[in-house]
CSV table of C-alpha atoms in Angstrom, one decimal:
chain,number,residue,atom,x,y,z
A,30,GLN,CA,0.5,-0.3,0.4
A,31,VAL,CA,1.1,3.5,-0.7
A,32,GLN,CA,-0.2,6.8,1.2
A,33,LEU,CA,0.1,10.1,0.4
A,34,VAL,CA,0.1,12.6,3.0
A,35,GLU,CA,-0.2,16.3,2.0
A,36,SER,CA,0.3,19.7,4.5
A,37,GLY,CA,0.8,23.0,4.2
A,38,GLY,CA,-2.7,24.7,3.2
A,39,GLY,CA,-4.3,27.5,5.2
A,40,LEU,CA,-5.5,31.1,5.3
A,41,VAL,CA,-3.5,33.7,3.4
A,42,GLN,CA,-4.4,37.2,2.2
A,43,ALA,CA,-4.3,38.2,-1.4
A,44,GLY,CA,-0.9,38.9,-2.9
A,45,GLY,CA,0.1,35.9,0.1
A,46,SER,CA,2.4,33.0,-0.4
A,47,LEU,CA,1.6,29.4,1.2
A,48,ARG,CA,4.1,26.2,0.3
A,49,LEU,CA,2.2,22.9,0.0
A,50,SER,CA,4.3,19.6,0.9
A,51,CYS,CA,2.9,16.2,0.3
A,52,ALA,CA,5.2,13.1,1.2
A,53,ALA,CA,4.8,9.6,0.0
A,54,SER,CA,5.5,6.4,2.1
A,55,GLY,CA,4.9,2.6,2.2
A,56,SER,CA,5.9,-0.2,0.0
A,57,ILE,CA,7.5,1.9,-2.3
A,58,LEU,CA,10.1,1.5,-5.3
A,59,SER,CA,10.3,4.1,-7.4
A,60,ILE,CA,7.7,7.1,-8.1
A,61,ASN,CA,7.7,8.0,-11.5
A,62,ALA,CA,5.5,11.4,-12.6
A,63,MET,CA,4.1,13.5,-9.5
A,64,GLY,CA,1.2,16.3,-9.3
A,65,TRP,CA,-0.5,18.2,-7.7
A,66,TYR,CA,-4.6,19.0,-8.4
A,67,ARG,CA,-7.1,21.2,-7.4
A,68,GLN,CA,-10.6,21.5,-6.6
A,69,ALA,CA,-13.0,24.6,-6.3
A,70,PRO,CA,-16.7,24.6,-5.5
A,71,GLY,CA,-18.7,23.6,-7.7
A,72,LYS,CA,-15.5,23.1,-10.0
A,73,GLN,CA,-14.5,20.1,-10.9
A,74,ARG,CA,-11.0,18.8,-9.8
A,75,GLU,CA,-8.4,20.7,-12.8
A,76,LEU,CA,-4.7,20.0,-13.0
A,77,ALA,CA,-2.4,22.6,-11.4
A,78,ALA,CA,1.1,21.6,-11.6
A,79,HIS,CA,3.2,18.5,-12.8
A,80,ILE,CA,6.2,17.2,-12.3
A,81,SER,CA,8.2,13.9,-14.2
A,82,SER,CA,10.7,11.2,-12.8
A,83,GLY,CA,13.3,13.7,-14.9
A,84,SER,CA,11.9,16.9,-13.0
A,85,SER,CA,10.0,18.4,-16.4
A,86,THR,CA,7.5,20.4,-15.7
A,87,HIS,CA,4.0,21.6,-16.5
A,88,TYR,CA,1.8,24.3,-15.2
A,89,ALA,CA,-1.5,25.6,-15.8
A,90,ASP,CA,-2.2,28.6,-17.8
A,91,SER,CA,-3.8,30.0,-14.5
A,92,VAL,CA,-0.7,29.2,-12.2
A,93,LYS,CA,2.0,30.1,-14.6
A,94,GLY,CA,4.7,32.1,-13.3
A,95,ARG,CA,3.2,32.2,-9.5
A,96,PHE,CA,3.1,28.5,-8.9
A,97,THR,CA,6.9,26.5,-8.9
A,98,ILE,CA,6.2,22.6,-8.2
A,99,SER,CA,9.8,20.2,-7.6
A,100,ARG,CA,10.2,17.1,-5.9
A,101,ASP,CA,12.8,15.2,-3.6
A,102,ASP,CA,13.2,11.9,-4.6
A,103,ALA,CA,15.1,10.9,-1.0
A,104,LYS,CA,12.5,12.0,0.4
A,105,ASN,CA,9.7,11.0,-1.5
A,106,THR,CA,8.1,14.4,-1.7
A,107,VAL,CA,6.4,16.7,-3.8
A,108,TYR,CA,6.4,20.2,-3.1
A,109,LEU,CA,4.3,23.3,-4.8
A,110,GLN,CA,5.4,26.8,-3.3
A,111,MET,CA,2.5,29.3,-4.6
A,112,ASN,CA,2.9,32.9,-4.4
A,113,SER,CA,1.1,35.9,-5.2
A,114,LEU,CA,-2.0,34.2,-4.4
A,115,LYS,CA,-5.7,35.1,-5.7
A,116,PRO,CA,-8.7,34.5,-4.0
A,117,GLU,CA,-9.2,31.9,-7.2
A,118,ASP,CA,-7.3,30.0,-6.5
A,119,THR,CA,-9.2,28.8,-3.2
A,120,ALA,CA,-9.9,25.4,-3.3
A,121,VAL,CA,-8.8,21.8,-2.0
A,122,TYR,CA,-5.4,21.0,-3.4
A,123,TYR,CA,-4.6,16.7,-3.5
A,124,CYS,CA,-1.5,15.3,-4.6
A,125,ASN,CA,-0.9,12.2,-6.5
A,126,ALA,CA,1.7,10.6,-7.4
A,127,ASP,CA,2.5,7.3,-10.4
A,128,VAL,CA,4.1,4.8,-7.6
A,129,ARG,CA,5.2,1.5,-8.4
A,130,SER,CA,5.7,-0.8,-5.1
A,131,TRP,CA,7.6,-3.4,-4.4
A,132,ALA,CA,5.7,-5.7,-5.3
A,133,ASN,CA,5.5,-4.4,-9.0
A,134,ILE,CA,2.1,-2.8,-8.7
A,135,ASN,CA,1.7,0.6,-10.4
A,136,TYR,CA,-0.5,2.6,-8.0
A,137,ASP,CA,-2.3,6.1,-8.9
A,138,ALA,CA,-1.9,7.6,-5.5
A,139,TRP,CA,-3.8,10.4,-3.8
A,140,GLY,CA,-3.4,12.5,-0.7
A,141,GLN,CA,-6.3,13.4,1.7
A,142,GLY,CA,-6.5,17.1,0.2
A,143,THR,CA,-5.6,19.9,1.6
A,144,GLN,CA,-7.1,23.5,1.8
A,145,VAL,CA,-6.1,26.9,0.6
A,146,THR,CA,-8.3,30.1,1.3
A,147,VAL,CA,-6.9,33.5,-0.2
A,148,SER,CA,-9.1,36.2,1.1
A,149,SER,CA,-9.5,39.2,-0.6
């Protein structure tokens, strides 16, 4: 089994910053791609940022230039640095990882979500 645990969400004023972390644990052989998704009230879940095993990154147009995704493979952790936050960034943020276990099973793992609220 594989677990993802997010941390770092909270309430911040517009223009402020937050850093999200997501640590993977369990029977992990390797982690391929990792990503951060978000879901605002009444909206579908959408990709915010994605990072490959080779650290190539991709961002949604709405967060480009403001968010930075990074990973520490030694810690099985992915980060999302969010700067210049806007009220429209308010959402539950979910971590996702493509994990291969020691049993050679691939998991599409999800965290439980962390709330980010940006006040105007």
